[in-house]
PDB file of C-alpha atoms in Angstrom:
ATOM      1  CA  UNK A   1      68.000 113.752 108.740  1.00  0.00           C
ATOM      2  CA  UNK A   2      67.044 117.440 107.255  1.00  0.00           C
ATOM      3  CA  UNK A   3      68.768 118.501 104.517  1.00  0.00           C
ATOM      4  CA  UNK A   4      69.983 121.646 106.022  1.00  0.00           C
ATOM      5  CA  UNK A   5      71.721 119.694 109.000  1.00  0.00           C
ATOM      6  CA  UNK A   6      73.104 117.448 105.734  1.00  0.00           C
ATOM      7  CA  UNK A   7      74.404 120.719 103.989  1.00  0.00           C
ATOM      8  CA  UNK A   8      75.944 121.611 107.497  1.00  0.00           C
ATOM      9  CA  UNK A   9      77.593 118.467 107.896  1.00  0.00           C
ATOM     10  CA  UNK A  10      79.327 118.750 104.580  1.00  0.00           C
ATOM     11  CA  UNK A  11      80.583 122.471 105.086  1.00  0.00           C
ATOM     12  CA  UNK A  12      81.793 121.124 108.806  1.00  0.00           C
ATOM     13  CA  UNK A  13      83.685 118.584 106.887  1.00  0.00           C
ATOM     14  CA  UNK A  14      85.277 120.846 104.262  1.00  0.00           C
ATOM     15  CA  UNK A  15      89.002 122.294 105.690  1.00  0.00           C
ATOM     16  CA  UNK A  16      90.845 125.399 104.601  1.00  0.00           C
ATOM     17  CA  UNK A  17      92.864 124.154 101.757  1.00  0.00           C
ATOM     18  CA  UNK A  18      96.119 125.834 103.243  1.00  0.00           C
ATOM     19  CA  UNK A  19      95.442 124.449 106.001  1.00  0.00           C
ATOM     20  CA  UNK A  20      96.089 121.039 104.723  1.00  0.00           C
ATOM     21  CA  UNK A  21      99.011 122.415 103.034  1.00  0.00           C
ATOM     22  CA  UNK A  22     100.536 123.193 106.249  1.00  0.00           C
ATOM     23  CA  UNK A  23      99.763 119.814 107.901  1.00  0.00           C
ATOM     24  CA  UNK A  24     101.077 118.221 105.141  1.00  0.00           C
ATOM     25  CA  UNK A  25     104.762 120.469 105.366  1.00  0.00           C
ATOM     26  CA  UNK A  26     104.112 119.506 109.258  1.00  0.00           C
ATOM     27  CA  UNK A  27     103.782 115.765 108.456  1.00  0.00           C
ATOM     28  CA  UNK A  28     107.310 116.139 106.080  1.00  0.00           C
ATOM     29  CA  UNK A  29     109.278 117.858 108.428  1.00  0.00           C
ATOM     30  CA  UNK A  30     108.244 115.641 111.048  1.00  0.00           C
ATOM     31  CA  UNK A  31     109.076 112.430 109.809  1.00  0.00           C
ATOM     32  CA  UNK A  32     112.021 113.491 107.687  1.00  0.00           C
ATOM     33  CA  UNK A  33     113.238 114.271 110.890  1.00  0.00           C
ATOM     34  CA  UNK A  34     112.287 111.127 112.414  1.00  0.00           C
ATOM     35  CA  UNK A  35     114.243 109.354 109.517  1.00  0.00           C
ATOM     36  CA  UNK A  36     117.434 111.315 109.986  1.00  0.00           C
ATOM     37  CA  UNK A  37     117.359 110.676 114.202  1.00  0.00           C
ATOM     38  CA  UNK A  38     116.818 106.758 113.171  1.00  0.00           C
ATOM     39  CA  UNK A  39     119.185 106.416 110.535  1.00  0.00           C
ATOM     40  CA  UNK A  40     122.177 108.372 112.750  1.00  0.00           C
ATOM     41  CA  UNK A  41     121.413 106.909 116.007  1.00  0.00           C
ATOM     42  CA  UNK A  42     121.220 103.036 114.751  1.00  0.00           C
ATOM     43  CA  UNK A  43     121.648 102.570 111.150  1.00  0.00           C
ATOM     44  CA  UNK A  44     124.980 104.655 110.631  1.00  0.00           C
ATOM     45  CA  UNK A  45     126.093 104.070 113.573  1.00  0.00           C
ATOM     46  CA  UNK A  46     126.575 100.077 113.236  1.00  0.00           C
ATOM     47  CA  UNK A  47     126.939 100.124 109.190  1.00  0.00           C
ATOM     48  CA  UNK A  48     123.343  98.429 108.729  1.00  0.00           C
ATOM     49  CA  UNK A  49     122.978  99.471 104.443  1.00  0.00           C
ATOM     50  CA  UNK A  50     119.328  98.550 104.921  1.00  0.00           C
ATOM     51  CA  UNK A  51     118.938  99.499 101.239  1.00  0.00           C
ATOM     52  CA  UNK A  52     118.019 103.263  99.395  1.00  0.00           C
ATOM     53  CA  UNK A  53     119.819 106.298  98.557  1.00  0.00           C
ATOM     54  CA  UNK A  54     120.571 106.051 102.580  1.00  0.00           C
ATOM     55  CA  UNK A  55     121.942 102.595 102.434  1.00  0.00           C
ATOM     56  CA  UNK A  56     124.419 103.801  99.498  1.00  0.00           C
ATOM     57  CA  UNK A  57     125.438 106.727 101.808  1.00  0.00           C
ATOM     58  CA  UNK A  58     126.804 104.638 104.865  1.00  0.00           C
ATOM     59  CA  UNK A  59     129.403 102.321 102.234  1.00  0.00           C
ATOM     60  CA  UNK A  60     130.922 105.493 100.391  1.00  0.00           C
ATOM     61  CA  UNK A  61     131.349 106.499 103.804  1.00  0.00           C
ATOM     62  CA  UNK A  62     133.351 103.754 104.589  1.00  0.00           C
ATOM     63  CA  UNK A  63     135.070 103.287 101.165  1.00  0.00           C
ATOM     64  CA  UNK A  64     135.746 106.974 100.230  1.00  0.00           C
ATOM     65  CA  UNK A  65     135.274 108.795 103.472  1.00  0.00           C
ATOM     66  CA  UNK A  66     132.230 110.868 102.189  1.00  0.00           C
ATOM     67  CA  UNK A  67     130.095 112.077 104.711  1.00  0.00           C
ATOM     68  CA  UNK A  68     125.855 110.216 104.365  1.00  0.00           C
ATOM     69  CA  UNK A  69     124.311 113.797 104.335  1.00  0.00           C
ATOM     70  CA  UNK A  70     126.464 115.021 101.270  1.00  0.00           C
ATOM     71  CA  UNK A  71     126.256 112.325  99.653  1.00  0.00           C
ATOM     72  CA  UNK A  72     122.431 111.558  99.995  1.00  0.00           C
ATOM     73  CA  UNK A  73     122.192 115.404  98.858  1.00  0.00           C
ATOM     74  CA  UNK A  74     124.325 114.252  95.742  1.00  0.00           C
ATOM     75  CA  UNK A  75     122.038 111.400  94.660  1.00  0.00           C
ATOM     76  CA  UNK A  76     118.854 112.775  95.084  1.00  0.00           C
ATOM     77  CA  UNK A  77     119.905 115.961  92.836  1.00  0.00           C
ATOM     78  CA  UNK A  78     121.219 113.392  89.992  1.00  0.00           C
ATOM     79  CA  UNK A  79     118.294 110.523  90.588  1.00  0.00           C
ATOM     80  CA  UNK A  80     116.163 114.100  89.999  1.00  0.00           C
ATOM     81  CA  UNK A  81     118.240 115.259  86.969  1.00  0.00           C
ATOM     82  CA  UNK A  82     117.462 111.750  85.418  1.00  0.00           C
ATOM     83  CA  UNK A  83     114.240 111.946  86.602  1.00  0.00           C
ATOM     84  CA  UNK A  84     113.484 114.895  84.702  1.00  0.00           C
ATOM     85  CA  UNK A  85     115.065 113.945  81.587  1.00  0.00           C
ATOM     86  CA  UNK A  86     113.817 110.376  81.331  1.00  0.00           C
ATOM     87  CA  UNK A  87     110.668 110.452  83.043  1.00  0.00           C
ATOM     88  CA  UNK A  88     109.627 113.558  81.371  1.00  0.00           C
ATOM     89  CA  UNK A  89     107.040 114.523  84.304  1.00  0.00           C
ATOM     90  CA  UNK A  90     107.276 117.218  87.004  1.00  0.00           C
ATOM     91  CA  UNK A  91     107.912 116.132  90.585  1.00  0.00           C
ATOM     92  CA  UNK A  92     106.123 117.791  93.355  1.00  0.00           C
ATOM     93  CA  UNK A  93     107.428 120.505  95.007  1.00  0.00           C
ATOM     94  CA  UNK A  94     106.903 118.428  98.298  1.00  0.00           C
ATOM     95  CA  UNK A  95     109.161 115.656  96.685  1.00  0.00           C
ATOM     96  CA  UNK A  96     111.843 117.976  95.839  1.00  0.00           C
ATOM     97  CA  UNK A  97     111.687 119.196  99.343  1.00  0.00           C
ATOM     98  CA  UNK A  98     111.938 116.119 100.748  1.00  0.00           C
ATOM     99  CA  UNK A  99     115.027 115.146  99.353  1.00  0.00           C
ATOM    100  CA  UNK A 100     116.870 118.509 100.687  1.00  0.00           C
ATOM    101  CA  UNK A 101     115.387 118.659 103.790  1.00  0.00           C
ATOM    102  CA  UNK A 102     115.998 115.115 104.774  1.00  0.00           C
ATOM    103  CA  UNK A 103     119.821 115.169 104.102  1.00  0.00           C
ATOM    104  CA  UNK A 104     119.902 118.502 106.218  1.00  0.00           C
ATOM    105  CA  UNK A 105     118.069 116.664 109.143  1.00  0.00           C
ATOM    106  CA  UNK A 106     120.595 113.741 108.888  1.00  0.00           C
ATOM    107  CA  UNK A 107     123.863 116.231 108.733  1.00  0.00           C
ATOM    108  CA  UNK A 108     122.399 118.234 111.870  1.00  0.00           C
ATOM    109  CA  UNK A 109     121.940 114.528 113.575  1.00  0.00           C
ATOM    110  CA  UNK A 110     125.284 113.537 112.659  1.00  0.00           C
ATOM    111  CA  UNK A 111     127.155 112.165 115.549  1.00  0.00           C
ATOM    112  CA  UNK A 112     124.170 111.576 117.970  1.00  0.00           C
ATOM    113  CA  UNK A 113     125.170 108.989 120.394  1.00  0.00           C
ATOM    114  CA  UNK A 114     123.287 104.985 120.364  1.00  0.00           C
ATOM    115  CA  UNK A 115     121.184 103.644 123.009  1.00  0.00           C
ATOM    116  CA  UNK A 116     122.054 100.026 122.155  1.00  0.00           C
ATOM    117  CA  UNK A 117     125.504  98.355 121.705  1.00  0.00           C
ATOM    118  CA  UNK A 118     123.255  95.126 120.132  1.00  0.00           C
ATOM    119  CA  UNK A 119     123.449  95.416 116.339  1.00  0.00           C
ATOM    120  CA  UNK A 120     120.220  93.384 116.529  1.00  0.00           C
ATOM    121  CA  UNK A 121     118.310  96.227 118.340  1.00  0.00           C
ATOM    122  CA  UNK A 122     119.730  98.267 116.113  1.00  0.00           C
ATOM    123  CA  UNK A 123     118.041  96.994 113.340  1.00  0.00           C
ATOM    124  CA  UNK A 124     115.230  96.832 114.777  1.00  0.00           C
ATOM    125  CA  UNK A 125     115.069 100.280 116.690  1.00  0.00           C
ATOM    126  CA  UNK A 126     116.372 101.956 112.898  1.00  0.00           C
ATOM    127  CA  UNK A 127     113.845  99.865 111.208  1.00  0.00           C
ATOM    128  CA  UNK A 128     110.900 100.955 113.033  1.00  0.00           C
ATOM    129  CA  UNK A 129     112.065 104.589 113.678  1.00  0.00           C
ATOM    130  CA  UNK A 130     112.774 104.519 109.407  1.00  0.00           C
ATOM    131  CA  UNK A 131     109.612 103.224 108.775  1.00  0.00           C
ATOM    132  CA  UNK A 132     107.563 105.338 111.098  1.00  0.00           C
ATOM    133  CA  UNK A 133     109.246 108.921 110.095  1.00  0.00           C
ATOM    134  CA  UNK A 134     108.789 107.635 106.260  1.00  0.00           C
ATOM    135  CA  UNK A 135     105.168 106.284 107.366  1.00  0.00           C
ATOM    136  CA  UNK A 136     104.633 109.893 108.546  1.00  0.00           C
ATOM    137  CA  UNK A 137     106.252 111.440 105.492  1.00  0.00           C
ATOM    138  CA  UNK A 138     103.962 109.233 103.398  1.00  0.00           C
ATOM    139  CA  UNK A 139     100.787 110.499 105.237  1.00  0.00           C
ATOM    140  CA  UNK A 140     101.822 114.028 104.016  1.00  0.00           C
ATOM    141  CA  UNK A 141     101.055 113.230 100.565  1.00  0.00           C
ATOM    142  CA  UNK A 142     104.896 113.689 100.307  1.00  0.00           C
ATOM    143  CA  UNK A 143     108.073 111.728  99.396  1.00  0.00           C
ATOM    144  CA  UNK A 144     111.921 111.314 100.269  1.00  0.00           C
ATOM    145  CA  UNK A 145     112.758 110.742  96.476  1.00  0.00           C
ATOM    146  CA  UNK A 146     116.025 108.270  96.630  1.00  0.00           C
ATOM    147  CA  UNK A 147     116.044 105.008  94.928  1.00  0.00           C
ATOM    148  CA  UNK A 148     112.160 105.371  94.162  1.00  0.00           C
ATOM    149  CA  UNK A 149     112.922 107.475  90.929  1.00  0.00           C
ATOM    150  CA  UNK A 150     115.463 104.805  89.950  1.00  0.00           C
ATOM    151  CA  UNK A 151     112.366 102.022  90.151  1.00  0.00           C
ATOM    152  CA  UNK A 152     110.033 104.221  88.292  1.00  0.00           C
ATOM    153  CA  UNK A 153     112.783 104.736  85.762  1.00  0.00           C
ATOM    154  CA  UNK A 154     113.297 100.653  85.572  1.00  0.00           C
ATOM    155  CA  UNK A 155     109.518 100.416  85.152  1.00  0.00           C
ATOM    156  CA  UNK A 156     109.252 102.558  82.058  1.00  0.00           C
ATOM    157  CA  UNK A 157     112.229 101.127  80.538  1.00  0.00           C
ATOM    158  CA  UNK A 158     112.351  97.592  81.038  1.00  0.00           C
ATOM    159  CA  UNK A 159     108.777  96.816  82.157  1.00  0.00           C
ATOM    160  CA  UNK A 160     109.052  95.159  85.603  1.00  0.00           C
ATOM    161  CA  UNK A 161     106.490  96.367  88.287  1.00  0.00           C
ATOM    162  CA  UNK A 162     108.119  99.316  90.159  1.00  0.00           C
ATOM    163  CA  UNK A 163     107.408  96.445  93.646  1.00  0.00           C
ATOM    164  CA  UNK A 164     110.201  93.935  91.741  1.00  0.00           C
ATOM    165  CA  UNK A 165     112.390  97.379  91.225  1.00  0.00           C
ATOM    166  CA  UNK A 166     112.510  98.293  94.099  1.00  0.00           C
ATOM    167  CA  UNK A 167     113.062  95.498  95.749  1.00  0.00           C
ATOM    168  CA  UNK A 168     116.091  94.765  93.312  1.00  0.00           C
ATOM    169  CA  UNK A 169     117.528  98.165  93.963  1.00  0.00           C
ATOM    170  CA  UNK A 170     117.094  97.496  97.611  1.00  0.00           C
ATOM    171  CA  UNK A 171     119.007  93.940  97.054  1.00  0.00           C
ATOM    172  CA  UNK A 172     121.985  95.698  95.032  1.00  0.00           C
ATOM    173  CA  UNK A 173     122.549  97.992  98.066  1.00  0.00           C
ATOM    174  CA  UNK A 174     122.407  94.822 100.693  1.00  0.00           C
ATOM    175  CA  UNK A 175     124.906  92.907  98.406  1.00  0.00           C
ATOM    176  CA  UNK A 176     126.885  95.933  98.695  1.00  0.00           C
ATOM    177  CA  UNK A 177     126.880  96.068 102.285  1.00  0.00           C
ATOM    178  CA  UNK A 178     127.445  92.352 102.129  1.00  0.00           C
ATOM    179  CA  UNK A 179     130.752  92.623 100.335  1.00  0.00           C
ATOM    180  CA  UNK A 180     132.252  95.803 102.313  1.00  0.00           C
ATOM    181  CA  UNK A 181     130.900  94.558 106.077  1.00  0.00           C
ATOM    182  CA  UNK A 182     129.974  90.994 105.741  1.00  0.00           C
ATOM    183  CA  UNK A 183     126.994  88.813 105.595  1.00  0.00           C
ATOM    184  CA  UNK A 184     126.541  89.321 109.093  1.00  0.00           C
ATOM    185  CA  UNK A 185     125.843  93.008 108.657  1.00  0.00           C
ATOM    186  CA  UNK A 186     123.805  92.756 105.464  1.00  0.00           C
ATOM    187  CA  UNK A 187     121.667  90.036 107.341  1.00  0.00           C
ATOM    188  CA  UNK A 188     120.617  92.925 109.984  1.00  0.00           C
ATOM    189  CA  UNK A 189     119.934  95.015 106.938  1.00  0.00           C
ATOM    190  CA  UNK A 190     117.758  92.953 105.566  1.00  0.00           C
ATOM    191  CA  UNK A 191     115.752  92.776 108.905  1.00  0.00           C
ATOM    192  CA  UNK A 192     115.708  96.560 109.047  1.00  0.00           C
ATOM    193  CA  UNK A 193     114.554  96.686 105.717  1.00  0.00           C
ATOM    194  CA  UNK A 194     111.687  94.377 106.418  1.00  0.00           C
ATOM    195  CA  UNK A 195     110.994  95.620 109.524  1.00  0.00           C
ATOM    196  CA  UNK A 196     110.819  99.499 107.801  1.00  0.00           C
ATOM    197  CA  UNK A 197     108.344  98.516 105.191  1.00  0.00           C
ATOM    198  CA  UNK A 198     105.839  96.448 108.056  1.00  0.00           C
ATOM    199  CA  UNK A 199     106.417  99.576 109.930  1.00  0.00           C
ATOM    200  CA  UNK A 200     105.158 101.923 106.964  1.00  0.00           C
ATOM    201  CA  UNK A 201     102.034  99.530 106.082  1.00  0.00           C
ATOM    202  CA  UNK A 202     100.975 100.357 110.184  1.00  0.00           C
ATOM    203  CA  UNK A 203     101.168 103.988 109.597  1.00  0.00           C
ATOM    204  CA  UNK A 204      99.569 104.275 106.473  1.00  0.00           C
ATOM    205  CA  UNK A 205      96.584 101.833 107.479  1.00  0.00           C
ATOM    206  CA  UNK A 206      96.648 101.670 110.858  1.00  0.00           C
ATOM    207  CA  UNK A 207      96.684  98.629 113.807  1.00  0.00           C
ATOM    208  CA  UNK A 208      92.653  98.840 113.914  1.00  0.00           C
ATOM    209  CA  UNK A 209      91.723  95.519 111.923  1.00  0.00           C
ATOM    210  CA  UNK A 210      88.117  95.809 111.119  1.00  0.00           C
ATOM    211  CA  UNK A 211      86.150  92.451 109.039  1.00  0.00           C
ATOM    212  CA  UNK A 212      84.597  92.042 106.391  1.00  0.00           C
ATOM    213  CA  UNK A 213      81.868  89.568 105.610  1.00  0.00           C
ATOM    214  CA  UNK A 214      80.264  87.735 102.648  1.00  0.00           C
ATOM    215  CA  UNK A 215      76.890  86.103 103.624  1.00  0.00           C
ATOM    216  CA  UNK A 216      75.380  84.053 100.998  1.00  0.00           C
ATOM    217  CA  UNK A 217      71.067  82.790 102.308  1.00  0.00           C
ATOM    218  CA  UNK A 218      68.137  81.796 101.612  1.00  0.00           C
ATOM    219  CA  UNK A 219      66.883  84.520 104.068  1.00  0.00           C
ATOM    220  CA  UNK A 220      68.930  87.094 102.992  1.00  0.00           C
ATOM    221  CA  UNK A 221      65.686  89.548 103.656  1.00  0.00           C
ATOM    222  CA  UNK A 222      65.983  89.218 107.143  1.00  0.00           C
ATOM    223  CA  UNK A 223      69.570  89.402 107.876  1.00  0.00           C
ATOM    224  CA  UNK A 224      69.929  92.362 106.000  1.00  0.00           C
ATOM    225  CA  UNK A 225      66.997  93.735 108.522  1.00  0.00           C
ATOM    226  CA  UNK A 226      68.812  92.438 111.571  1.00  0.00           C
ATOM    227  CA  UNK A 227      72.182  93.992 110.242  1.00  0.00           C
ATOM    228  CA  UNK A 228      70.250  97.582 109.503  1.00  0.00           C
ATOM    229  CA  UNK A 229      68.211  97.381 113.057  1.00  0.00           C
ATOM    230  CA  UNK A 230      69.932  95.190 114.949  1.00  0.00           C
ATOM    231  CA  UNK A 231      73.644  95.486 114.489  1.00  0.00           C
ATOM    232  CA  UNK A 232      73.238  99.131 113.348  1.00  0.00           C
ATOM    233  CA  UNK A 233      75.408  98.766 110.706  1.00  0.00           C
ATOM    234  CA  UNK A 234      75.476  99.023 106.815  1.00  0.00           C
ATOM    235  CA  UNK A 235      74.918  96.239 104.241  1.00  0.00           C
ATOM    236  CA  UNK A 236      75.238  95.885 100.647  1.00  0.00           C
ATOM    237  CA  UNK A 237      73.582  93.407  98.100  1.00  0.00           C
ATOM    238  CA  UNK A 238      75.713  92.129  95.446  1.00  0.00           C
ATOM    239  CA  UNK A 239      74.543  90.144  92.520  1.00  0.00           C
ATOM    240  CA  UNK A 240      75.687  87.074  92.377  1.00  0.00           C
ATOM    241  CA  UNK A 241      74.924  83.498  90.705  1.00  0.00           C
ATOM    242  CA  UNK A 242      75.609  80.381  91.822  1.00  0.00           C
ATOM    243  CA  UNK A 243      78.070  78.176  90.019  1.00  0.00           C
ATOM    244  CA  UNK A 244      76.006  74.481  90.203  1.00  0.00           C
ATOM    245  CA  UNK A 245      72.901  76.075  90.160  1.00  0.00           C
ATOM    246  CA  UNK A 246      73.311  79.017  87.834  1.00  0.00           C
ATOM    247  CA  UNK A 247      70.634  80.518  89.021  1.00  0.00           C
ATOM    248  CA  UNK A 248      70.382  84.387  90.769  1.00  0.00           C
ATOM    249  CA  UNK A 249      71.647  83.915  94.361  1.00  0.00           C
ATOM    250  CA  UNK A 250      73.084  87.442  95.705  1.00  0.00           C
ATOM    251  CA  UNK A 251      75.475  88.245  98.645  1.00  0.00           C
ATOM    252  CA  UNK A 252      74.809  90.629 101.594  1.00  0.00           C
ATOM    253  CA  UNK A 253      78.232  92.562 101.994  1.00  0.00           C
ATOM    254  CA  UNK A 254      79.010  93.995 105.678  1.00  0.00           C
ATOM    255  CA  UNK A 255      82.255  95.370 106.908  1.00  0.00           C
ATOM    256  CA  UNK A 256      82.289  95.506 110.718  1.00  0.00           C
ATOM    257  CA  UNK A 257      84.500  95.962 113.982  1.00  0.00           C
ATOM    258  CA  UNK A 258      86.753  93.112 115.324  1.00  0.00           C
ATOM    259  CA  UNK A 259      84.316  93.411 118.277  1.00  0.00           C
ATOM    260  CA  UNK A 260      81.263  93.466 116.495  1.00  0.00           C
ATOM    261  CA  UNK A 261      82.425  89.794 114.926  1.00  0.00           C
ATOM    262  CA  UNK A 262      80.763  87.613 117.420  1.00  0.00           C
ATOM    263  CA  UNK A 263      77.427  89.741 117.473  1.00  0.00           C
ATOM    264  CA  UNK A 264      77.458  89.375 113.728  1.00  0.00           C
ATOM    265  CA  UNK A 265      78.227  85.737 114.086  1.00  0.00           C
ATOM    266  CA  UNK A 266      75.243  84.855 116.414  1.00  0.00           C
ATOM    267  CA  UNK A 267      72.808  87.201 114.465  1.00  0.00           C
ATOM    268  CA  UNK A 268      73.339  85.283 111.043  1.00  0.00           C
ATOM    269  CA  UNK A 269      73.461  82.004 112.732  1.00  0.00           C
ATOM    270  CA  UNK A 270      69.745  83.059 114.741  1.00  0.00           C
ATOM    271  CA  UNK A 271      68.252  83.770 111.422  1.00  0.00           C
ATOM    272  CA  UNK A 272      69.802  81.399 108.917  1.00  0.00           C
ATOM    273  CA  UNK A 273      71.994  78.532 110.726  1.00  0.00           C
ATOM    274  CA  UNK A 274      72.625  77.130 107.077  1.00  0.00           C
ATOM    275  CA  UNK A 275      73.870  80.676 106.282  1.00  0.00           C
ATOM    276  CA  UNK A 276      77.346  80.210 104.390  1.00  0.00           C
ATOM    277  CA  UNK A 277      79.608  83.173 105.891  1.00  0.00           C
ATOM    278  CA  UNK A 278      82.951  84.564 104.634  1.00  0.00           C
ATOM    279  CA  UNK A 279      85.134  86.415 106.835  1.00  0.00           C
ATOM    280  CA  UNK A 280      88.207  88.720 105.663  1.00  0.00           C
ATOM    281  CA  UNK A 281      90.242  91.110 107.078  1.00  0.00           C
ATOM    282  CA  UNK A 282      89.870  94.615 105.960  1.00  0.00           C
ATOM    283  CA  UNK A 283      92.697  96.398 107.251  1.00  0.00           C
ATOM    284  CA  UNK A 284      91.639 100.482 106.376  1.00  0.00           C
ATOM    285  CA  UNK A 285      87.702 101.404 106.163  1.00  0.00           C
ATOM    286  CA  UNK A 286      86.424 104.985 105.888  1.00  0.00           C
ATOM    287  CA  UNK A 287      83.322 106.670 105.956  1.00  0.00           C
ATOM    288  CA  UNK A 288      80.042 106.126 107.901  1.00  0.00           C
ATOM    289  CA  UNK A 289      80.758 104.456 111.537  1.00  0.00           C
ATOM    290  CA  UNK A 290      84.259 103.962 110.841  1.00  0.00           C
ATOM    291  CA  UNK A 291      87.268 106.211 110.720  1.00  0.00           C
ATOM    292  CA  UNK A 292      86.863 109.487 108.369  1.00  0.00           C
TER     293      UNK A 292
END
């Protein structure tokens, strides 16, 4: 390819900073909102505490009558406050955002009516409608605050990975639940909570599954050709040595399509049938003949 149509590419590629600015305050908007319509419609509605700041918000309702938008406004502005003293770091204006505009979508929900009188579906439905807004939210470069400041603030103090914080914080909140509405209600909660973080990994990565393979040959040459030519795809050369022999024996690297798997398979096995061949999942590939 010419350079110019190269350069051209490159410019086509570039977007208007603000413009990503904006899609970003779309993407926070939108999923906050999706959050709030979740959380009203199924969570609140059958006391599932499914964990977080919004977890916390449906048992004060319960014990002290305080309404889940006020008090999710009251949390985030003190998990902030401590934020800022013991963190020491500025938080994004995005974040800050998030957790006023998120409490505002939830008070203007307040009250919607459920589709489902199933406390299963409930969990369910408010799991995957949590985990997509929150997916969304996440895609905007942006963030809800909640019990996420709380784990960082764990991590720096105590030294556990911010995953283990979290997922203790989330655990408090469920034992909470547990004691004010019963096992039964904290079991739902912990399928909505499991069901909102699968839901989240979809969003963020996607449901396309592409594969990635290790070949290790004696004919490595000619794979790599029929991968280039053939398969029309890209291929990498690793060094490598092997462990008995400790001699030089490098790896041809190829990420392809779940269709592509069987072409790749007969191609190798055509050229090499003694060909040892790895296959692992790569669940998020970007750049040439994949998504951008």
């Amino acid at each position: 390819m010419k350079m110019a149509q190269v350069v051209n590419k490159r410019r086509e590629r570039k977007e208007d900073p603000w413009m990503i600015v904006v899609r970003e305050y779309i993407f926070l908007i939108v999923g906050s909102f999706m959050v709030a319509i979740a959380f009203n419609m199924f969570l609140n509605a059958f006391n599932i505490a499914s964990g977080g700041v919004s977890g916390i918000s449906i048992i004060t309702k319960d014990l002290f009558g305080w309404r889940p938008a006020f008090t999710q406004w009251g949390l985030n502005a003190l998990l902030i406050g401590l934020g800022f003293v013991l963190l020491g770091r500025q938080f994004g204006v995005k974040t800050i955002t998030g957790t006023i505009i998120l409490p505002l979508f939830v008070f203007l929900t307040e009250g919607w009516p459920t589709i489902t009188t199933e406390p299963l579906l409930a969990a369910l439905y408010g799991g995957v409608g949590v985990g997509l807004g929150l997916g969304i939210v996440f895609r905007g470069n942006a963030s809800t605050g909640g019990t996420d400041l709380v784990a960082q603030i764990l991590h720096k103090y105590t030294g556990i990975s911010l995953g283990i914080a979290v997922l203790l914080i989330d655990g408090l909140v469920v034992i909470g639940a547990a004691m004010v509405y019963g096992p039964e209600l904290a079991l739902y909660a912990l399928i909505a909570l499991y069901v909102t973080g699968k839901t989240i990994d979809v969003i963020q990565v996607g449901l396309g599954v592409s594969k990635m393979a290790f070949i290790i040959s004696e004919n490595l040459g000619k794979i790599q050709e029929a991968i280039l030519y053939d398969l029309d795809r890209g291929v990498t050369r690793l060094p490598a040595y092997g462990g008995f022999t400790e001699k030089e024996r490098p790896v041809l690297l190829c990420v392809v399509a779940q269709s592509e798997i069987n072409a790749l398979k007969k191609l190798v096995q055509e050229t090499d049938p003694d060909a040892f061949v790895i296959f692992t999942n790569a669940n998020e590939v970007l750049g040439e003949g994949f998504r951008r």
